[in-house]
Short mmCIF file of C-alpha atoms in Angstrom, two decimals:
data_model
loop_
_atom_site.label_atom_id
_atom_site.label_comp_id
_atom_site.label_asym_id
_atom_site.label_seq_id
_atom_site.Cartn_x
_atom_site.Cartn_y
_atom_site.Cartn_z
CA MET G 1 -1.35 0.55 24.17
CA GLU G 2 0.93 2.60 21.88
CA ARG G 3 0.57 -0.09 19.66
CA LEU G 4 -2.89 0.61 19.29
CA ILE G 5 -2.81 4.34 19.57
CA CYS G 6 -0.84 3.99 16.21
CA ILE G 7 -3.54 1.47 14.47
CA VAL G 8 -5.44 3.81 15.25
CA ILE G 9 -3.93 7.09 13.89
CA GLY G 10 -3.38 5.03 10.87
CA TYR G 11 -6.62 3.85 10.36
CA VAL G 12 -8.12 6.91 10.24
CA PHE G 13 -5.81 8.05 7.72
CA GLY G 14 -6.84 5.01 5.83
CA LEU G 15 -10.06 6.34 5.90
CA PHE G 16 -9.59 9.11 3.77
CA GLN G 17 -11.13 6.98 0.18
CA THR G 18 -9.14 8.59 -2.76
CA ALA G 19 -10.14 7.39 -5.68
CA PHE G 20 -14.28 6.97 -3.95
CA ILE G 21 -13.12 10.74 -3.44
CA TYR G 22 -11.83 11.88 -6.72
CA GLY G 23 -14.83 9.60 -8.79
CA LYS G 24 -16.94 11.48 -6.34
CA PHE G 25 -15.89 15.17 -7.62
CA HIS G 26 -16.59 13.48 -11.10
CA GLY G 27 -20.10 11.97 -10.05
CA ILE G 28 -19.42 8.32 -10.43
CA ASP G 29 -18.60 5.76 -7.55
CA ILE G 30 -15.15 4.01 -9.06
CA ARG G 31 -16.03 0.98 -7.31
CA GLU G 32 -18.88 0.58 -9.57
CA HIS G 33 -16.97 0.64 -13.11
CA GLY G 34 -13.45 -0.87 -14.14
CA SER G 35 -12.65 -3.40 -11.58
CA GLY G 36 -14.45 -2.25 -9.19
CA ASN G 37 -11.21 -1.97 -7.27
CA ALA G 38 -10.75 1.89 -5.55
CA GLY G 39 -7.63 2.74 -6.34
CA THR G 40 -5.48 4.42 -8.03
CA THR G 41 -4.65 1.28 -10.98
CA ASN G 42 -8.65 1.45 -11.39
CA THR G 43 -8.77 5.32 -11.08
CA LEU G 44 -6.34 5.65 -13.92
CA ARG G 45 -8.44 3.34 -16.46
CA VAL G 46 -12.07 4.64 -15.83
CA LEU G 47 -10.90 8.16 -15.08
CA GLY G 48 -7.73 8.43 -17.13
CA THR G 49 -3.70 8.86 -15.76
CA LYS G 50 -3.46 12.26 -14.45
CA ALA G 51 -6.35 10.61 -11.85
CA GLY G 52 -4.68 8.36 -10.90
CA LEU G 53 -1.63 10.60 -10.38
CA ILE G 54 -3.79 12.41 -7.74
CA VAL G 55 -5.09 9.15 -6.54
CA LEU G 56 -2.05 7.96 -5.97
CA ALA G 57 -0.66 10.95 -4.44
CA GLY G 58 -3.30 10.91 -1.96
CA ASP G 59 -2.84 7.30 -0.98
CA ILE G 60 0.86 7.55 0.10
CA ILE G 61 0.57 11.42 1.44
CA LYS G 62 -1.85 9.37 4.24
CA CYS G 63 0.42 6.29 4.95
CA ILE G 64 3.84 9.03 4.60
CA LEU G 65 1.79 11.04 7.35
CA ALA G 66 0.07 8.01 10.04
CA ILE G 67 4.14 7.56 9.96
CA VAL G 68 5.46 10.79 10.35
CA ILE G 69 2.81 11.56 13.18
CA CYS G 70 3.59 8.70 15.13
CA GLY G 71 7.35 8.97 14.78
CA ALA G 72 7.15 12.71 15.89
CA ILE G 73 4.84 11.23 19.03
CA PHE G 74 6.26 8.58 19.75
CA ASP G 75 10.15 8.83 18.91
CA GLN G 76 11.63 9.97 22.07
CA SER G 77 9.88 7.89 24.19
CA HIS G 78 10.17 4.55 22.80
CA PRO G 79 13.47 4.97 20.54
CA ASN G 80 14.45 1.04 20.67
CA GLU G 81 10.39 0.73 19.63
CA ILE G 82 10.57 2.99 17.19
CA TYR G 83 10.45 1.26 13.68
CA LEU G 84 8.11 -1.06 15.34
CA LEU G 85 5.44 1.92 15.70
CA LYS G 86 5.26 2.77 12.61
CA LEU G 87 4.85 0.27 11.38
CA TYR G 88 1.18 -0.21 13.14
CA ALA G 89 1.12 3.56 11.59
CA ALA G 90 1.76 1.86 8.10
CA ALA G 91 -0.95 -0.90 8.97
CA GLY G 92 -3.69 1.02 10.28
CA ALA G 93 -3.52 3.34 7.39
CA ILE G 94 -3.64 -0.29 4.29
CA LEU G 95 -5.68 -1.02 7.05
CA GLY G 96 -8.18 1.73 6.55
CA HIS G 97 -7.66 2.13 2.84
CA ASN G 98 -8.62 -1.78 2.09
CA PHE G 99 -11.57 -2.04 4.80
CA PRO G 100 -13.00 1.03 5.87
CA PHE G 101 -16.06 1.17 7.42
CA TYR G 102 -18.55 3.76 6.43
CA LEU G 103 -17.78 2.63 2.59
CA LYS G 104 -18.60 -1.08 3.99
CA PHE G 105 -15.02 -1.95 4.36
CA LYS G 106 -14.47 -1.82 0.54
CA GLY G 107 -12.09 0.30 -0.93
CA GLY G 108 -8.19 -0.56 -2.59
CA LYS G 109 -5.92 -3.21 -2.16
CA GLY G 110 -3.17 -1.15 -0.01
CA ILE G 111 -0.39 -0.70 -2.91
CA ALA G 112 -0.81 2.97 -2.54
CA ALA G 113 -0.31 3.19 0.52
CA THR G 114 2.15 0.35 0.51
CA ALA G 115 4.32 2.55 -1.44
CA GLY G 116 3.93 5.23 1.80
CA LEU G 117 5.77 2.53 4.03
CA ILE G 118 8.36 1.84 2.29
CA LEU G 119 9.02 5.84 0.50
CA SER G 120 9.31 7.37 4.53
CA PHE G 121 9.72 4.01 6.88
CA HIS G 122 13.92 3.69 6.42
CA PRO G 123 16.14 5.64 3.09
CA ALA G 124 17.85 1.96 2.32
CA PHE G 125 14.18 0.49 1.00
CA VAL G 126 13.07 2.84 -1.61
CA PRO G 127 15.19 1.24 -4.35
CA MET G 128 14.52 -1.43 -3.92
CA GLY G 129 11.44 -0.61 -3.83
CA VAL G 130 11.19 1.89 -6.78
CA ILE G 131 13.52 -0.33 -9.46
CA VAL G 132 11.42 -3.49 -8.36
CA PHE G 133 7.41 -2.30 -9.23
CA PHE G 134 8.89 0.32 -11.62
CA GLY G 135 11.86 -2.61 -13.28
CA THR G 136 8.07 -4.73 -13.35
CA PHE G 137 5.57 -2.46 -14.46
CA PHE G 138 7.24 -1.02 -17.81
CA LEU G 139 9.53 -4.63 -18.68
CA THR G 140 5.49 -5.87 -18.45
CA HIS G 141 2.78 -3.80 -18.26
CA TYR G 142 1.62 -5.11 -15.02
CA VAL G 143 0.50 -3.24 -11.94
CA SER G 144 -0.35 -6.54 -9.86
CA LEU G 145 3.05 -8.35 -10.34
CA GLY G 146 5.34 -4.81 -9.75
CA SER G 147 2.35 -4.64 -6.24
CA LEU G 148 3.05 -8.31 -5.85
CA LEU G 149 7.10 -8.24 -6.28
CA VAL G 150 7.38 -5.31 -3.79
CA TYR G 151 5.82 -6.83 -1.61
CA ALA G 152 7.82 -10.04 -1.89
CA GLY G 153 11.23 -7.09 -2.72
CA LEU G 154 9.68 -5.55 1.24
CA MET G 155 8.73 -8.94 3.19
CA ILE G 156 12.93 -9.65 2.47
CA GLU G 157 14.49 -6.52 3.08
CA MET G 158 12.97 -6.70 6.82
CA VAL G 159 14.19 -9.12 7.49
CA ILE G 160 17.90 -8.31 5.75
CA ALA G 161 18.43 -5.01 7.68
CA GLY G 162 16.32 -6.13 10.78
CA GLN G 163 18.86 -8.65 11.16
CA MET G 164 21.73 -6.30 10.22
CA GLY G 165 20.77 -4.11 13.14
CA MET G 166 19.38 -1.25 11.33
CA PHE G 167 16.62 -0.79 13.03
CA GLY G 168 17.87 -0.74 16.46
CA ALA G 169 16.18 -3.31 17.98
CA SER G 170 16.21 -6.29 20.16
CA LYS G 171 15.13 -9.57 19.00
CA ALA G 172 11.83 -9.79 20.37
CA VAL G 173 10.63 -6.55 18.46
CA LEU G 174 12.35 -7.55 14.75
CA MET G 175 10.96 -10.54 15.41
CA GLU G 176 7.35 -8.50 15.60
CA MET G 177 8.39 -6.79 13.13
CA TYR G 178 8.58 -9.32 10.38
CA VAL G 179 5.39 -11.10 11.86
CA ILE G 180 3.74 -7.77 9.90
CA THR G 181 5.46 -7.57 7.34
CA ALA G 182 4.34 -11.15 7.03
CA LEU G 183 0.69 -10.25 7.52
CA LEU G 184 0.87 -7.33 5.44
CA THR G 185 2.49 -10.04 2.57
CA GLY G 186 -0.13 -12.09 3.36
CA LEU G 187 -3.39 -9.76 2.54
CA ALA G 188 -1.66 -8.02 -0.22
CA TYR G 189 -1.33 -11.16 -1.96
CA TYR G 190 -4.58 -12.69 -0.79
CA LYS G 191 -6.34 -9.86 -2.39
CA HIS G 192 -4.93 -10.57 -5.06
CA ARG G 193 -6.17 -13.71 -5.32
CA GLU G 194 -7.94 -13.18 -9.23
CA ASN G 195 -5.21 -11.43 -10.21
CA ILE G 196 -2.70 -14.13 -9.61
CA VAL G 197 -4.71 -16.79 -11.11
CA ARG G 198 -5.09 -14.56 -14.21
CA LEU G 199 -1.06 -14.03 -14.80
CA ILE G 200 -1.39 -17.30 -14.31
CA LYS G 201 -3.44 -18.46 -17.20
CA GLY G 202 -1.89 -14.93 -18.49
CA GLU G 203 -5.20 -13.24 -19.01
CA GLU G 204 -4.65 -10.41 -16.48
CA ARG G 205 -5.32 -7.22 -18.37
CA LYS G 206 -1.68 -4.49 -19.06
CA THR G 207 -2.14 -0.61 -17.86
CA TYR G 208 -0.55 2.02 -19.29
CA LEU G 209 -0.26 5.10 -18.84
CA THR G 210 -1.65 6.71 -22.56
CA LYS G 211 -4.95 6.32 -23.72
CA LYS G 212 -4.82 2.04 -24.72
CA ASN G 213 -6.51 1.63 -21.56
CA LYS G 214 -9.36 2.87 -22.63
CA GLU G 215 -9.57 0.01 -25.65
#
């Protein structure tokens, strides 16, 4: 039951579609422009850097809030499973972001929401996420590549941290955490399948924090 509650709480927060809402305030449906994705990168390309940063912040915060709330609810009653329950909350937020029912399940790709997971799940995860994503982005200007590498890093770090006893969880709980992380990783790679093909072909579009995106 606790798992279901965390997923539902996360999903509700994930339904706050920052890109869609921001676009509507500016008279457009962001899903009808650019790549058609209701996320940070497409917003940045279509509406500019300021808009992209606002959407990024909104999508990060909604996942953090879901994790914090679930943590506050179950921290005392389920101390040995708290990281698992936080992971369920994050998974719910990512699913809500990617598949909002009121937008016919057409949302984003869940990367900004995943950033919220990395930033609030465990302090040890933050350096990896920041270094891998921004290092990749500023070297290549491929947001998709940075996102994919972050998920690969998240999967690896989750297993390493679990095996080192950082979560204080049983083997069964750890295995459940690994499975959830693997499923989220698989979902991210599936949502980026077209990007992966373009990266392989050398046709992926680069993203800049400048007016170059308008060219």
